[in-house]
Tab-separated table of C-alpha atoms in Angstrom:
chain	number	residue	atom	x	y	z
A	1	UNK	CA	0.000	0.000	0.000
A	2	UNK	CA	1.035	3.728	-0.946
A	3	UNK	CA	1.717	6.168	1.816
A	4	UNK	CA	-0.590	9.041	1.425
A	5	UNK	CA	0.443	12.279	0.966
A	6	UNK	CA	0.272	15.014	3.504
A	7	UNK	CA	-1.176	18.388	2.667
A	8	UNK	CA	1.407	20.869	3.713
A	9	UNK	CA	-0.077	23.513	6.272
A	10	UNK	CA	0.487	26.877	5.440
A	11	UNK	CA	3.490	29.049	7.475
A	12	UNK	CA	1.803	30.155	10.363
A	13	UNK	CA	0.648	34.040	9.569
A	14	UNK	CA	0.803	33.551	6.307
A	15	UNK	CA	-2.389	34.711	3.764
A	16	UNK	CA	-3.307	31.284	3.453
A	17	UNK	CA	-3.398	30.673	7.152
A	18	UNK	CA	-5.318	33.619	7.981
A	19	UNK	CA	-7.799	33.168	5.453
A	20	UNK	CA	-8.246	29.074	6.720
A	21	UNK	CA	-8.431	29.954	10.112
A	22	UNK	CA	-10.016	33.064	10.362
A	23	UNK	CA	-13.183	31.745	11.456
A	24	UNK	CA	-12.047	29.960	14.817
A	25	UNK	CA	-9.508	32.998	15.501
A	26	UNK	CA	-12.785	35.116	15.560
A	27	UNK	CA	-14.650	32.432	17.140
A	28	UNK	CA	-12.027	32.276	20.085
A	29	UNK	CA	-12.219	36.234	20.493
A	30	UNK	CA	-16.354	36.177	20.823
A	31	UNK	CA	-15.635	33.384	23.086
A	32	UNK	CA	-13.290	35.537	24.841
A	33	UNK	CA	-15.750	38.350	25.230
A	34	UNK	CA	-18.711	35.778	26.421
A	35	UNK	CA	-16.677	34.559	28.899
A	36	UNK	CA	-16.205	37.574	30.361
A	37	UNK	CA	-19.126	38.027	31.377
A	38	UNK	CA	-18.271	35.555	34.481
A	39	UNK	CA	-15.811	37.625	36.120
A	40	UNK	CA	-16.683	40.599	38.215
A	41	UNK	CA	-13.822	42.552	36.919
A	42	UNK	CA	-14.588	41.874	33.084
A	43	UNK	CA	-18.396	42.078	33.206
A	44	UNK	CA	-18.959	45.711	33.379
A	45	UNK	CA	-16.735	46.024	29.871
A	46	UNK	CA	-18.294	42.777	28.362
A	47	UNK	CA	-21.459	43.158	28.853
A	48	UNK	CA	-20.924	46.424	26.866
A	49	UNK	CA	-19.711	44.136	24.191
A	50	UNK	CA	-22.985	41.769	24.349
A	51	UNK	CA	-26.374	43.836	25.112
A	52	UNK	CA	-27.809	46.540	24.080
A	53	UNK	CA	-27.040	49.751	25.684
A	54	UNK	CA	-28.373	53.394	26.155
A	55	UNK	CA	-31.868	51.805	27.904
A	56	UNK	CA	-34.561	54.581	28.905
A	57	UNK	CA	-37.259	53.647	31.448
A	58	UNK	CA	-40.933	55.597	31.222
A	59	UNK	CA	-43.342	55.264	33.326
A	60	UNK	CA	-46.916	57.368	33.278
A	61	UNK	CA	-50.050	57.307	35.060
A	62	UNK	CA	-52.294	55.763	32.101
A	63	UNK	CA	-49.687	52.364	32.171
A	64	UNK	CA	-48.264	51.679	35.560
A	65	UNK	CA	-46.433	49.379	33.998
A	66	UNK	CA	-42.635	50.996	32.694
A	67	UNK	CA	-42.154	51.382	28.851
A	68	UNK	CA	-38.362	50.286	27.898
A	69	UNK	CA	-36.922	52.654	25.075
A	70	UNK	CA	-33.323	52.805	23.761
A	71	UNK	CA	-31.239	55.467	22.381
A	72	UNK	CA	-28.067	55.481	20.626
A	73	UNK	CA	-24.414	56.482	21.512
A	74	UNK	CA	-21.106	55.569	21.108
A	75	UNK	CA	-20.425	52.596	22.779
A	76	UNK	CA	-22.934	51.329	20.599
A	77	UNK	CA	-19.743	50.754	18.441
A	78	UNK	CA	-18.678	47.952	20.830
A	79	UNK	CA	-22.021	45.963	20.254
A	80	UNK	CA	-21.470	46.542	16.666
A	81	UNK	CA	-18.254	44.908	16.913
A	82	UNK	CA	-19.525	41.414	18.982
A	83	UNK	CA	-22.039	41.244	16.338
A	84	UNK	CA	-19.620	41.845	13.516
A	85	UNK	CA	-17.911	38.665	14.942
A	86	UNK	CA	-20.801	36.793	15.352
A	87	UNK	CA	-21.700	37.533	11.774
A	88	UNK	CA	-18.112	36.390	10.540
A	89	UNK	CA	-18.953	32.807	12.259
A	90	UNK	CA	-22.068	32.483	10.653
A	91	UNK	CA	-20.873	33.760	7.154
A	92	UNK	CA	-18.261	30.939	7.776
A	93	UNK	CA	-20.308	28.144	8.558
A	94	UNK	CA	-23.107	28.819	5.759
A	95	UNK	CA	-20.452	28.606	3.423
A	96	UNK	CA	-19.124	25.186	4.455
A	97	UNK	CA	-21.579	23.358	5.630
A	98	UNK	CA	-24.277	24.607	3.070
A	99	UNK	CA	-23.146	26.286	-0.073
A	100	UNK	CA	-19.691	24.543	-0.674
A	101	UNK	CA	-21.709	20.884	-0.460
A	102	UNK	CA	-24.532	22.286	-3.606
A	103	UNK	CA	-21.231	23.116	-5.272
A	104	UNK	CA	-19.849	19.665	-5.653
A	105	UNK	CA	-22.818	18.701	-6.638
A	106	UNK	CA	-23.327	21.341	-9.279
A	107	UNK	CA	-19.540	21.359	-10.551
A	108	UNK	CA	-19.713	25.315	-11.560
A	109	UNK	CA	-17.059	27.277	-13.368
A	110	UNK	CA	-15.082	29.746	-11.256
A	111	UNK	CA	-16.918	32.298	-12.602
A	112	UNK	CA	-20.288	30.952	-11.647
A	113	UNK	CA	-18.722	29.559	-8.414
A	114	UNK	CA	-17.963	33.004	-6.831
A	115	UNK	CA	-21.129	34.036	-7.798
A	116	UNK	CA	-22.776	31.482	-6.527
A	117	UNK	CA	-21.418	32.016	-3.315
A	118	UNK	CA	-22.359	35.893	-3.047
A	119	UNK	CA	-25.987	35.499	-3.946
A	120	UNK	CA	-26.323	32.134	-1.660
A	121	UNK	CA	-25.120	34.099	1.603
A	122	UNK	CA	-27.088	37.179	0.450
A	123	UNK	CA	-30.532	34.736	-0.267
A	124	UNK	CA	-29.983	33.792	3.894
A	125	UNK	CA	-29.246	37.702	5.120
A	126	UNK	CA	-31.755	39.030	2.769
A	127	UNK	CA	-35.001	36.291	3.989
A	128	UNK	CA	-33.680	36.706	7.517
A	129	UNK	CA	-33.795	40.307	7.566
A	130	UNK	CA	-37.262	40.333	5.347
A	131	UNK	CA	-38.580	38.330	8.356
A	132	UNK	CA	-37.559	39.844	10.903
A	133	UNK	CA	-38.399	43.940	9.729
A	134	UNK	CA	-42.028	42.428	8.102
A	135	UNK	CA	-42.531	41.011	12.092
A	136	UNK	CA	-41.312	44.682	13.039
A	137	UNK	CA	-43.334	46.570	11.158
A	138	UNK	CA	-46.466	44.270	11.797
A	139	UNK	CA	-46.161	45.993	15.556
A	140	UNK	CA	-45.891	49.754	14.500
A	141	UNK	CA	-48.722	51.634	13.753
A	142	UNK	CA	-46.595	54.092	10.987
A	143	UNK	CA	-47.131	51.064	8.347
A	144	UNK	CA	-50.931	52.179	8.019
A	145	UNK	CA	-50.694	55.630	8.435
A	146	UNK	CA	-47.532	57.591	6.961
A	147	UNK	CA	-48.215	60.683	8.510
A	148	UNK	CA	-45.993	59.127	11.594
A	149	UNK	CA	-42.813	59.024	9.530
A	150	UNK	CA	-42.416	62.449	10.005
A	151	UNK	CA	-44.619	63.838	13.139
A	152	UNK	CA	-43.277	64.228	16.663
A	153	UNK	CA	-39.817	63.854	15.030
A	154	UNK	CA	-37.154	63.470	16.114
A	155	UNK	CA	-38.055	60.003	17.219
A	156	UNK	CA	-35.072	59.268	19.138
A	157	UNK	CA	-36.321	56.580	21.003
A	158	UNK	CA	-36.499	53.118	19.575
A	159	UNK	CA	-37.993	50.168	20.842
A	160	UNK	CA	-35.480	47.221	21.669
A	161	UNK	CA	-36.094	44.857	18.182
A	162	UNK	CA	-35.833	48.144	15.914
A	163	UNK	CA	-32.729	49.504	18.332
A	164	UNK	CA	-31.377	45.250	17.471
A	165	UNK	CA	-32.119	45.697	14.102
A	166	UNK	CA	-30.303	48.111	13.165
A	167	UNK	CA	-27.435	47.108	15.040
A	168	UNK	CA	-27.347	43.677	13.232
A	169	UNK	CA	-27.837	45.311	9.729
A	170	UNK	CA	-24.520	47.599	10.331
A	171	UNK	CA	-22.522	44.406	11.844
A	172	UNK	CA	-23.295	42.789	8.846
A	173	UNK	CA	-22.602	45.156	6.325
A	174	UNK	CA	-19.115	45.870	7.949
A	175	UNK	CA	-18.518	42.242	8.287
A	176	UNK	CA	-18.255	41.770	4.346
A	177	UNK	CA	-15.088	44.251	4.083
A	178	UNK	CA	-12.860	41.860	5.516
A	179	UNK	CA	-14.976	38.881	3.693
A	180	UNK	CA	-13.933	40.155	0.374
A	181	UNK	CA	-10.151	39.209	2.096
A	182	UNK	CA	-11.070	35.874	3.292
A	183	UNK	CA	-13.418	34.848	0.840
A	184	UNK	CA	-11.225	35.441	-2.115
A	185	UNK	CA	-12.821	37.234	-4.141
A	186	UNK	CA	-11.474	38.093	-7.489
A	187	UNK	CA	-10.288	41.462	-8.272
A	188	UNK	CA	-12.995	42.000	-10.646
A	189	UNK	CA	-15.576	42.143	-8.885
A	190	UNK	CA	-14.259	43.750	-5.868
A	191	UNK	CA	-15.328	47.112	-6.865
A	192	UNK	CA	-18.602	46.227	-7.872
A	193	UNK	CA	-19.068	44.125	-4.363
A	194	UNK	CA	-17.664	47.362	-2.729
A	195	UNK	CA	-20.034	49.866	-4.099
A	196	UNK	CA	-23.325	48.003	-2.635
A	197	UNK	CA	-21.605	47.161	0.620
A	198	UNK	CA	-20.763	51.039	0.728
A	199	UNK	CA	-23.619	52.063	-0.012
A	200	UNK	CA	-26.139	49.873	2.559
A	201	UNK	CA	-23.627	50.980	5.388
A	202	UNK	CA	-24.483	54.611	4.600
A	203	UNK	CA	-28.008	54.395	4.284
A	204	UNK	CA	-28.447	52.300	7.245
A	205	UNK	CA	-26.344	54.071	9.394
A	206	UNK	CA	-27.093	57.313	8.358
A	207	UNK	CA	-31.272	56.484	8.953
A	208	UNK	CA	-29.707	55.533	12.208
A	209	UNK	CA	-27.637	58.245	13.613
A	210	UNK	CA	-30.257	61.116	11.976
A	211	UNK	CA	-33.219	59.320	13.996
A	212	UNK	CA	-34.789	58.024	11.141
A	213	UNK	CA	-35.190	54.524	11.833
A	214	UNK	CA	-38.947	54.475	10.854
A	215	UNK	CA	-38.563	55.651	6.996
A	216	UNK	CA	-35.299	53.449	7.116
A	217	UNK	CA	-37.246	50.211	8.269
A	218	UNK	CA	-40.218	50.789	6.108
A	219	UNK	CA	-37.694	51.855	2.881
A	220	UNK	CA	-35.657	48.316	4.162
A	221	UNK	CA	-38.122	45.862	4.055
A	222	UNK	CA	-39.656	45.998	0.469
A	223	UNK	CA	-36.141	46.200	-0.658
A	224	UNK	CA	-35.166	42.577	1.417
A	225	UNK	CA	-38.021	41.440	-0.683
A	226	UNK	CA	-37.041	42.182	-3.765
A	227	UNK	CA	-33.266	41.173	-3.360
A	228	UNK	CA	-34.094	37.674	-1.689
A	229	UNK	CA	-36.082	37.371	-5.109
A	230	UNK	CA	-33.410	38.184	-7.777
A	231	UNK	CA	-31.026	36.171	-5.598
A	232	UNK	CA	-33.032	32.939	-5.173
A	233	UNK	CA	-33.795	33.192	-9.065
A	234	UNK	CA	-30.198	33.531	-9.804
A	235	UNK	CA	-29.425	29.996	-7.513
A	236	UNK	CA	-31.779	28.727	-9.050
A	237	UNK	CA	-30.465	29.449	-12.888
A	238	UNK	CA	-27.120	28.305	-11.421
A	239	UNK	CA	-28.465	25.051	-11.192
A	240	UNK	CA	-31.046	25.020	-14.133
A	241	UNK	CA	-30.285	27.726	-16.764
A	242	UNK	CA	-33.939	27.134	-18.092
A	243	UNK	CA	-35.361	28.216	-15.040
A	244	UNK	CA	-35.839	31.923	-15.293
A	245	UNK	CA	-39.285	32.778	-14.424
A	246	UNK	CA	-37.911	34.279	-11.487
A	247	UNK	CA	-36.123	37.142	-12.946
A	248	UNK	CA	-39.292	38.477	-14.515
A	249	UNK	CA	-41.229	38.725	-11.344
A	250	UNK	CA	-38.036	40.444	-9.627
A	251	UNK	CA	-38.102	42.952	-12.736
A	252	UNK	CA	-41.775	43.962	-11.794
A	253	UNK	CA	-41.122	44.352	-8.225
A	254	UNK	CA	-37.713	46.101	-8.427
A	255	UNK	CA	-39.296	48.723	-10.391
A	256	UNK	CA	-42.380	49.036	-7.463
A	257	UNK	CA	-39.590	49.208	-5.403
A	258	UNK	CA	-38.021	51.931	-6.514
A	259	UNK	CA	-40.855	54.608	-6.957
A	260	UNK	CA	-41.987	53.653	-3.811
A	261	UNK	CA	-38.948	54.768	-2.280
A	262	UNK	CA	-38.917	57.998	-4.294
A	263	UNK	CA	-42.234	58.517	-2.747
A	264	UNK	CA	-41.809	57.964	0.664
A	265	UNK	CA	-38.906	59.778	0.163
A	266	UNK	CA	-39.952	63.171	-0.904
A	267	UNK	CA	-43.189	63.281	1.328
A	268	UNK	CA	-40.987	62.678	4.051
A	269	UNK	CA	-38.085	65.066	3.513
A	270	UNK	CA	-39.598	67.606	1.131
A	271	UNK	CA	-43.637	68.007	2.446
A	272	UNK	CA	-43.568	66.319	6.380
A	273	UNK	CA	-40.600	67.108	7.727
A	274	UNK	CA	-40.165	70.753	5.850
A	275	UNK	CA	-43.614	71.617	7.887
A	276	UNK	CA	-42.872	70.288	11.350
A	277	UNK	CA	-43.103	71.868	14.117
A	278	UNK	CA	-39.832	72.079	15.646
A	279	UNK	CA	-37.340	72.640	12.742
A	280	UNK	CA	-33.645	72.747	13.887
A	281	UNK	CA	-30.246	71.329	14.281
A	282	UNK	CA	-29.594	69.687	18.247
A	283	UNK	CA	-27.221	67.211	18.416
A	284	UNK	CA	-28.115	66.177	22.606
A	285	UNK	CA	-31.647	66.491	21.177
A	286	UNK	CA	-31.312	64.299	18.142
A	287	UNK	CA	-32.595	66.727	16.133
A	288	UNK	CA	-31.604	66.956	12.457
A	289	UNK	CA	-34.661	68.553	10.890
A	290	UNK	CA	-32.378	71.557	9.003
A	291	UNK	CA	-32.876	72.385	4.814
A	292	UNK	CA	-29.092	71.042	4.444
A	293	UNK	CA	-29.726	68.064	5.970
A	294	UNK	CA	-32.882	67.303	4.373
A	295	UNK	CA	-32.045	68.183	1.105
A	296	UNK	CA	-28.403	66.228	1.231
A	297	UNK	CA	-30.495	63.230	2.634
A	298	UNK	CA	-33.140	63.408	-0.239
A	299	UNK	CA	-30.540	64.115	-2.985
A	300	UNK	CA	-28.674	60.674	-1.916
A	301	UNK	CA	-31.685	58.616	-2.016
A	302	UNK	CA	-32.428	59.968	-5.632
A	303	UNK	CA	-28.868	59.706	-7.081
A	304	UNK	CA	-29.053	55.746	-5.135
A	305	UNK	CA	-32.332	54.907	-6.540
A	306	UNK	CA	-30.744	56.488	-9.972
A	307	UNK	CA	-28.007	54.368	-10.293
A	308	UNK	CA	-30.078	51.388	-9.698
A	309	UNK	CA	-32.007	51.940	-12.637
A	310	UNK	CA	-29.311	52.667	-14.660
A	311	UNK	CA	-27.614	49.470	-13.535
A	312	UNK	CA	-30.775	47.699	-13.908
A	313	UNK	CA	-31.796	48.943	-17.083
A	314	UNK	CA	-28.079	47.787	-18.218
A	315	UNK	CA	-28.610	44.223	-17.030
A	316	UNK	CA	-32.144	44.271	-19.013
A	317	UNK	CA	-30.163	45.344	-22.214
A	318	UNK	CA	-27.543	42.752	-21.866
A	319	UNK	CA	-30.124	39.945	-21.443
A	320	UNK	CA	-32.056	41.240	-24.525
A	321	UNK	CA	-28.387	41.290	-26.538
A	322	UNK	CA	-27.983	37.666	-25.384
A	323	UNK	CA	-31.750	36.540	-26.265
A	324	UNK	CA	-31.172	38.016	-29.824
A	325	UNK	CA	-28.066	36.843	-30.502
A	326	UNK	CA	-29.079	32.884	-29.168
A	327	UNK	CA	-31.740	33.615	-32.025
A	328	UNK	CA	-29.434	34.398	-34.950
A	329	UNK	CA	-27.946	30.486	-35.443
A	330	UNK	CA	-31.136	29.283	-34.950
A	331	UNK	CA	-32.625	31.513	-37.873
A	332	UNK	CA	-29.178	30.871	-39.857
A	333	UNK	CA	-29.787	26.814	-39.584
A	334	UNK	CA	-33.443	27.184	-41.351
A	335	UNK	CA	-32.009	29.270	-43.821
A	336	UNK	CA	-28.966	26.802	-44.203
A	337	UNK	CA	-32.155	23.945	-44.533
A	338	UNK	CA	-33.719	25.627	-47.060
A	339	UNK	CA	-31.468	26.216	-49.049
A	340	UNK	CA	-30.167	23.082	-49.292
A	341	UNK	CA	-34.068	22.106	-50.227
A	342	UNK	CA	-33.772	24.245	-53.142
A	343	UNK	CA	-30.612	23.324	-54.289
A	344	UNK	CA	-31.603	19.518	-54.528
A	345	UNK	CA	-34.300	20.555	-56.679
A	346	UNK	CA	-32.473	22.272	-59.040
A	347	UNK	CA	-31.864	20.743	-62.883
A	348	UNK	CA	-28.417	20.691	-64.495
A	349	UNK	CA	-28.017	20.994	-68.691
A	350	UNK	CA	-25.596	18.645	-69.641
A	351	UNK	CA	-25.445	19.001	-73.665
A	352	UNK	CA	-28.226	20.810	-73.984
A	353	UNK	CA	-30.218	17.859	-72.437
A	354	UNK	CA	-31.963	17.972	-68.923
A	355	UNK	CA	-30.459	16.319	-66.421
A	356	UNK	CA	-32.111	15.931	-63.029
A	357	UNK	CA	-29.347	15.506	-59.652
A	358	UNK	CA	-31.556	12.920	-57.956
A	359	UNK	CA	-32.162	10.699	-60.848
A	360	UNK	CA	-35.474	11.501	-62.083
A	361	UNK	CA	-36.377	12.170	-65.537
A	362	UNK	CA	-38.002	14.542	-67.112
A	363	UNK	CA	-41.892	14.896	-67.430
A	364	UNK	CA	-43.124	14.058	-70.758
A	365	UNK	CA	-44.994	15.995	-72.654
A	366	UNK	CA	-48.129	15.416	-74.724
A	367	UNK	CA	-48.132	16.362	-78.312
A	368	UNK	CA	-51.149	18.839	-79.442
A	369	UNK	CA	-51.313	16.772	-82.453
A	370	UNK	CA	-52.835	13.931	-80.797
């Protein structure tokens, strides 16, 4: 019997090492934190690291029971970060216990591989987060009645899912800069990968820190929707390129999407908020409601939803391109067919006689003399 051959480890601190073992290095530092929860010393800084913080405690004489609201600060940062390594883990195990098993099976080009990859983690952030924002909104009254976007602002309380929410979606969105490290993805479509991570982080954080959370949540969960949809359609075309169905009902509701984002949008910022009461800029107040700020906030959610549609309306064009030019041989076989028909048909004149290709002769022809 042959001895089998050892895989070499990587040096220790090397690329390859990092990227291998990055998951239990940041599984050993969340451990780290959670375990200092047990020590008297350590708790008061880990449990900084763990729960939510900033809690505010009302009480009034309608409810004797207390109302628990949160507010934001900066050591919010620190929760970020737990959940930043929490999200790493997960990312981590997805990947190889789920996706890297379906690609085996499927035996996809690199090409198709990485992309598989991307939309297969995005399918299981994107239904989570649909979930768990429709469940939100189910319990706020602002869904029926979009008058409470904007009135009583700022709203700088948040109740604890919505304060958990948001601090999720940020620890998530920072957790796939250092993915496009350990992940390998190709330089190609790092930029592109870039752009949309840059671009949620904003958004989301900026909804956030301006004490917008409720037009962020509502503006959040239609778009979930319509993400999980082009996603799931695209694993499914991974594995079955006939299956496309999908793509055409993400087409509809990407467009539905968008305007109603524009809408909410511009009520918000350009009629509600321009026409509350108290207009001004207090930072221990959380108050934002000042033209620059409005107008700066509007203008990036129109230049966002912009490029969208110009990037969707690209992808639309290149599918078209590809559907006509998958037409063209088909069209240039019948011709090819045809022609071939015709030639067979054809007559040749050998000596001034007739002479038919396939071996028939010629008709003949009655005389009008008999």
């Amino acid at each position: 019997m042959g001895l089998r051959k050892k895989n070499k480890s990587p040096p220790v601190f090397s690329h390859e090492f990092v990227i291998q073992n990055h998951a239990d290095a940041v599984s050993c530092l969340a451990m780290g934190l959670l375990l200092g929860l047990m020590f008297e010393v350590t708790a008061k800084n880990a449990i900084m690291f763990i729960t939510v913080q900033y809690n505010v405690t009302y009480t009034t004489d309608e409810r004797p029971e207390p109302v628990y609201f949160y507010e934001y600060g900066p050591k919010d940062m620190a929760t970020i970060f737990f959940y930043m390594l929490i999200a790493i883990i997960l990312h981590a195990v997805i990947q190889e216990y789920i996706l890297d098993k379906i690609n085996r099976r499927l035996h996809l080009s690199k090409t198709k591989h990485s992309k598989f990859n991307e939309s297969g983690q995005l399918a299981f952030f994107y239904f989570f987060s649909f979930v768990w924002g429709a469940s939100i909104l189910s319990a706020e009254e602002f869904t029926t009645n979009p008058t409470l976007l904007w009135e009583d602002y700022p709203h700088s309380h948040m109740f604890f899912q919505v304060k958990f929410f948001y601090i999720c979606q940020i620890a998530y969105w920072l957790h796939a800069l250092p993915e496009l490290y350990f992940q390998k993805i190709r330089k190609e479509d790092i930029p592109r990968q870039l752009h949309y991570i840059c671009l949620y982080i904003a958004h989301i954080a900026g909804a956030y820190i301006l004490n917008l959370h409720r037009l962020g949540l509502i503006l959040l969960v239609p778009h979930y929707l319509v993400e999980l949809i082009f996603h799931a359609s695209r694993l499914f075309y991974f594995s079955d390129e006939n299956k496309q169905k999908g793509f055409t009902l993400w087409a509809l509701l990407f467009v539905m999407a968008r305007l109603l984002t524009l809408t909410l949008s511009v009520l918000t910022f350009g009629f509600g908020l321009a026409r509350a009461e108290n207009p001004g800029f207090s930072i221990v107040e959380g108050n934002f409601n000042i033209l620059t700020i409005r107008i700066s906030c509007l203008a990036a959610i129109c230049l966002t939803q912009a490029w969208m549609m110009w990037k969707f309306i690209n992808f639309q064009l290149k599918k078209w391109r590809e559907h006509i030019q998958n037409q063209i041989p088909k069209k240039k076989i019948n011709t090819k067919v045809k022609t071939t028909k015709k030639e067979s048909c054809k007559t040749s004149f050998v000596n001034g006689a007739v002479k038919f290709e396939e071996g028939t002769s010629p008709r003949k022809r009655k005389s009008k003399f008999l």
